[in-house]
Amino acid sequence: MTVEFIGDQLVAHIDRDHLVYARHPILDKQRGYLALQVDQFPAAFDNFQVLSASKHRDQAKNLEHVRKVSGKFPVRKSAKEELAIQKRNAHERLYRGEAEYRRLVKQVDALDAENKRRYPDVFRSHKEFRKEITVLRKRLHAEDPRYKELLFAMFRARRAIEEFVMASKPGVADLPDSRRFRVIEQLKQQLRSDKGLLELVARRDAAQQKLEQAYPKLFVTNREITEFRRTRRRVLQKDASVQATCRPTCGCLASTAGVYLFANDKQLAAAQRRVAEDGKP
């Protein structure tokens, strides 16, 4: 997906046939960065440079067309989805325009940051846990020969599978990356009972298992992270000093901010009533 920022307007290209258009004053600012998003594992890009960029010659005409058709093909949303959207919008509106709400939110954020500093095992997000794992993986790659040996052995085993599969159909190796990967997966399904492929898969699985057993901290699942946080939370719940400061103060402030949000935004309150009505028998 490509996202264009044009003054106070945003155009998101979902695919070749679908666009999303939005307009808001908060979008109108100078950006000194280019963001890249990946759809699978965490990635890092080194020495990335934009050497030149220019405006499309038909930008004004295309943007006018997008504005004219905007809203004609709305995406259907459930009452709960609409409530979630209105809640985000209300938060943004009140945070910009209401000093009292902004004060409450900043207090909650400050307490959250303090809790995260004091009790990182409980209050860190999954993303932060994953980032720590990525840092560890980079360090091992730079400093641990044993890790590199096991990692490259697993890579070679994966590559052997791809080469075996591509050899079954000439021309696959010359396809563009996006098509080649898709065709390789299709061929794997067709060859799933092939003895040669099964032997290579067994070697890959053994190499992967060896790597995971040697470095288990690198292969923690989201479920394991969640369970780890729950365990640590249960331990902290038994600590009277934690209960006396962390939970009541932060919980009370967050609740106050939430009440203020619903009480001072009519669109959000209406969305909440629609959810309540949908839940009635």
JSON list of C-alpha atoms in Angstrom, two decimals, residues 78-168:
[
{"chain": "A", "resi": 78, "resn": "SER", "atom": "CA", "xyz": [-20.81, -2.76, 12.21]},
{"chain": "A", "resi": 79, "resn": "ALA", "atom": "CA", "xyz": [-21.97, -0.64, 15.13]},
{"chain": "A", "resi": 80, "resn": "LYS", "atom": "CA", "xyz": [-18.96, -1.81, 17.18]},
{"chain": "A", "resi": 81, "resn": "GLU", "atom": "CA", "xyz": [-16.53, -0.93, 14.40]},
{"chain": "A", "resi": 82, "resn": "GLU", "atom": "CA", "xyz": [-18.15, 2.50, 14.05]},
{"chain": "A", "resi": 83, "resn": "LEU", "atom": "CA", "xyz": [-17.85, 3.01, 17.82]},
{"chain": "A", "resi": 84, "resn": "ALA", "atom": "CA", "xyz": [-14.13, 2.22, 17.72]},
{"chain": "A", "resi": 85, "resn": "ILE", "atom": "CA", "xyz": [-13.62, 4.69, 14.86]},
{"chain": "A", "resi": 86, "resn": "GLN", "atom": "CA", "xyz": [-15.63, 7.42, 16.60]},
{"chain": "A", "resi": 87, "resn": "LYS", "atom": "CA", "xyz": [-13.67, 6.85, 19.80]},
{"chain": "A", "resi": 88, "resn": "ARG", "atom": "CA", "xyz": [-10.36, 7.44, 18.00]},
{"chain": "A", "resi": 89, "resn": "ASN", "atom": "CA", "xyz": [-11.77, 10.51, 16.26]},
{"chain": "A", "resi": 90, "resn": "ALA", "atom": "CA", "xyz": [-13.21, 11.90, 19.51]},
{"chain": "A", "resi": 91, "resn": "HIS", "atom": "CA", "xyz": [-9.89, 11.40, 21.29]},
{"chain": "A", "resi": 92, "resn": "GLU", "atom": "CA", "xyz": [-8.10, 13.33, 18.55]},
{"chain": "A", "resi": 93, "resn": "ARG", "atom": "CA", "xyz": [-10.69, 16.15, 18.51]},
{"chain": "A", "resi": 94, "resn": "LEU", "atom": "CA", "xyz": [-10.79, 16.62, 22.27]},
{"chain": "A", "resi": 95, "resn": "TYR", "atom": "CA", "xyz": [-7.04, 16.27, 22.70]},
{"chain": "A", "resi": 96, "resn": "ARG", "atom": "CA", "xyz": [-6.52, 19.16, 20.29]},
{"chain": "A", "resi": 97, "resn": "GLY", "atom": "CA", "xyz": [-9.38, 21.32, 21.54]},
{"chain": "A", "resi": 98, "resn": "GLU", "atom": "CA", "xyz": [-9.97, 20.59, 25.24]},
{"chain": "A", "resi": 99, "resn": "ALA", "atom": "CA", "xyz": [-7.26, 21.52, 27.75]},
{"chain": "A", "resi": 100, "resn": "GLU", "atom": "CA", "xyz": [-8.86, 19.46, 30.55]},
{"chain": "A", "resi": 101, "resn": "TYR", "atom": "CA", "xyz": [-8.98, 16.28, 28.47]},
{"chain": "A", "resi": 102, "resn": "ARG", "atom": "CA", "xyz": [-5.42, 16.87, 27.29]},
{"chain": "A", "resi": 103, "resn": "ARG", "atom": "CA", "xyz": [-4.32, 17.21, 30.95]},
{"chain": "A", "resi": 104, "resn": "LEU", "atom": "CA", "xyz": [-6.01, 13.92, 31.89]},
{"chain": "A", "resi": 105, "resn": "VAL", "atom": "CA", "xyz": [-4.48, 12.04, 28.96]},
{"chain": "A", "resi": 106, "resn": "LYS", "atom": "CA", "xyz": [-1.00, 13.36, 29.70]},
{"chain": "A", "resi": 107, "resn": "GLN", "atom": "CA", "xyz": [-1.34, 12.24, 33.32]},
{"chain": "A", "resi": 108, "resn": "VAL", "atom": "CA", "xyz": [-2.40, 8.76, 32.23]},
{"chain": "A", "resi": 109, "resn": "ASP", "atom": "CA", "xyz": [0.49, 8.61, 29.72]},
{"chain": "A", "resi": 110, "resn": "ALA", "atom": "CA", "xyz": [2.98, 9.70, 32.38]},
{"chain": "A", "resi": 111, "resn": "LEU", "atom": "CA", "xyz": [1.76, 7.01, 34.79]},
{"chain": "A", "resi": 112, "resn": "ASP", "atom": "CA", "xyz": [1.84, 4.38, 32.03]},
{"chain": "A", "resi": 113, "resn": "ALA", "atom": "CA", "xyz": [5.43, 5.35, 31.23]},
{"chain": "A", "resi": 114, "resn": "GLU", "atom": "CA", "xyz": [6.38, 5.13, 34.90]},
{"chain": "A", "resi": 115, "resn": "ASN", "atom": "CA", "xyz": [4.72, 1.72, 35.24]},
{"chain": "A", "resi": 116, "resn": "LYS", "atom": "CA", "xyz": [6.53, 0.51, 32.15]},
{"chain": "A", "resi": 117, "resn": "ARG", "atom": "CA", "xyz": [9.84, 1.72, 33.58]},
{"chain": "A", "resi": 118, "resn": "ARG", "atom": "CA", "xyz": [9.26, 0.09, 36.98]},
{"chain": "A", "resi": 119, "resn": "TYR", "atom": "CA", "xyz": [7.55, -3.11, 35.77]},
{"chain": "A", "resi": 120, "resn": "PRO", "atom": "CA", "xyz": [8.65, -3.68, 32.15]},
{"chain": "A", "resi": 121, "resn": "ASP", "atom": "CA", "xyz": [7.75, -7.39, 32.14]},
{"chain": "A", "resi": 122, "resn": "VAL", "atom": "CA", "xyz": [4.08, -6.50, 32.67]},
{"chain": "A", "resi": 123, "resn": "PHE", "atom": "CA", "xyz": [3.57, -3.22, 30.86]},
{"chain": "A", "resi": 124, "resn": "ARG", "atom": "CA", "xyz": [5.68, -3.60, 27.74]},
{"chain": "A", "resi": 125, "resn": "SER", "atom": "CA", "xyz": [3.79, -4.23, 24.51]},
{"chain": "A", "resi": 126, "resn": "HIS", "atom": "CA", "xyz": [4.27, -7.25, 22.25]},
{"chain": "A", "resi": 127, "resn": "LYS", "atom": "CA", "xyz": [5.98, -4.93, 19.78]},
{"chain": "A", "resi": 128, "resn": "GLU", "atom": "CA", "xyz": [8.51, -3.86, 22.42]},
{"chain": "A", "resi": 129, "resn": "PHE", "atom": "CA", "xyz": [9.21, -7.49, 23.34]},
{"chain": "A", "resi": 130, "resn": "ARG", "atom": "CA", "xyz": [9.73, -8.24, 19.64]},
{"chain": "A", "resi": 131, "resn": "LYS", "atom": "CA", "xyz": [12.07, -5.28, 19.26]},
{"chain": "A", "resi": 132, "resn": "GLU", "atom": "CA", "xyz": [14.20, -6.57, 22.13]},
{"chain": "A", "resi": 133, "resn": "ILE", "atom": "CA", "xyz": [14.40, -9.98, 20.43]},
{"chain": "A", "resi": 134, "resn": "THR", "atom": "CA", "xyz": [15.47, -8.31, 17.18]},
{"chain": "A", "resi": 135, "resn": "VAL", "atom": "CA", "xyz": [18.28, -6.51, 19.02]},
{"chain": "A", "resi": 136, "resn": "LEU", "atom": "CA", "xyz": [19.42, -9.81, 20.57]},
{"chain": "A", "resi": 137, "resn": "ARG", "atom": "CA", "xyz": [19.34, -11.52, 17.18]},
{"chain": "A", "resi": 138, "resn": "LYS", "atom": "CA", "xyz": [21.54, -8.81, 15.65]},
{"chain": "A", "resi": 139, "resn": "ARG", "atom": "CA", "xyz": [24.00, -9.05, 18.54]},
{"chain": "A", "resi": 140, "resn": "LEU", "atom": "CA", "xyz": [24.25, -12.83, 18.22]},
{"chain": "A", "resi": 141, "resn": "HIS", "atom": "CA", "xyz": [24.73, -12.54, 14.48]},
{"chain": "A", "resi": 142, "resn": "ALA", "atom": "CA", "xyz": [27.65, -10.16, 15.04]},
{"chain": "A", "resi": 143, "resn": "GLU", "atom": "CA", "xyz": [29.26, -11.88, 18.02]},
{"chain": "A", "resi": 144, "resn": "ASP", "atom": "CA", "xyz": [28.28, -15.56, 18.22]},
{"chain": "A", "resi": 145, "resn": "PRO", "atom": "CA", "xyz": [29.88, -17.91, 15.63]},
{"chain": "A", "resi": 146, "resn": "ARG", "atom": "CA", "xyz": [27.77, -20.84, 16.82]},
{"chain": "A", "resi": 147, "resn": "TYR", "atom": "CA", "xyz": [24.56, -18.91, 16.15]},
{"chain": "A", "resi": 148, "resn": "LYS", "atom": "CA", "xyz": [25.71, -18.00, 12.64]},
{"chain": "A", "resi": 149, "resn": "GLU", "atom": "CA", "xyz": [26.66, -21.61, 11.95]},
{"chain": "A", "resi": 150, "resn": "LEU", "atom": "CA", "xyz": [23.22, -22.93, 12.93]},
{"chain": "A", "resi": 151, "resn": "LEU", "atom": "CA", "xyz": [21.40, -20.07, 11.21]},
{"chain": "A", "resi": 152, "resn": "PHE", "atom": "CA", "xyz": [23.20, -20.55, 7.89]},
{"chain": "A", "resi": 153, "resn": "ALA", "atom": "CA", "xyz": [22.68, -24.31, 8.09]},
{"chain": "A", "resi": 154, "resn": "MET", "atom": "CA", "xyz": [18.94, -23.67, 8.31]},
{"chain": "A", "resi": 155, "resn": "PHE", "atom": "CA", "xyz": [19.15, -21.19, 5.40]},
{"chain": "A", "resi": 156, "resn": "ARG", "atom": "CA", "xyz": [20.97, -23.77, 3.27]},
{"chain": "A", "resi": 157, "resn": "ALA", "atom": "CA", "xyz": [18.30, -26.35, 4.07]},
{"chain": "A", "resi": 158, "resn": "ARG", "atom": "CA", "xyz": [15.55, -23.92, 3.00]},
{"chain": "A", "resi": 159, "resn": "ARG", "atom": "CA", "xyz": [17.42, -23.06, -0.16]},
{"chain": "A", "resi": 160, "resn": "ALA", "atom": "CA", "xyz": [17.84, -26.73, -1.03]},
{"chain": "A", "resi": 161, "resn": "ILE", "atom": "CA", "xyz": [14.06, -27.14, -0.93]},
{"chain": "A", "resi": 162, "resn": "GLU", "atom": "CA", "xyz": [13.53, -24.16, -3.24]},
{"chain": "A", "resi": 163, "resn": "GLU", "atom": "CA", "xyz": [16.14, -25.41, -5.71]},
{"chain": "A", "resi": 164, "resn": "PHE", "atom": "CA", "xyz": [14.60, -28.90, -5.71]},
{"chain": "A", "resi": 165, "resn": "VAL", "atom": "CA", "xyz": [11.14, -27.48, -6.38]},
{"chain": "A", "resi": 166, "resn": "MET", "atom": "CA", "xyz": [12.31, -25.06, -9.09]},
{"chain": "A", "resi": 167, "resn": "ALA", "atom": "CA", "xyz": [14.17, -27.88, -10.86]},
{"chain": "A", "resi": 168, "resn": "SER", "atom": "CA", "xyz": [10.83, -29.63, -11.37]}
]
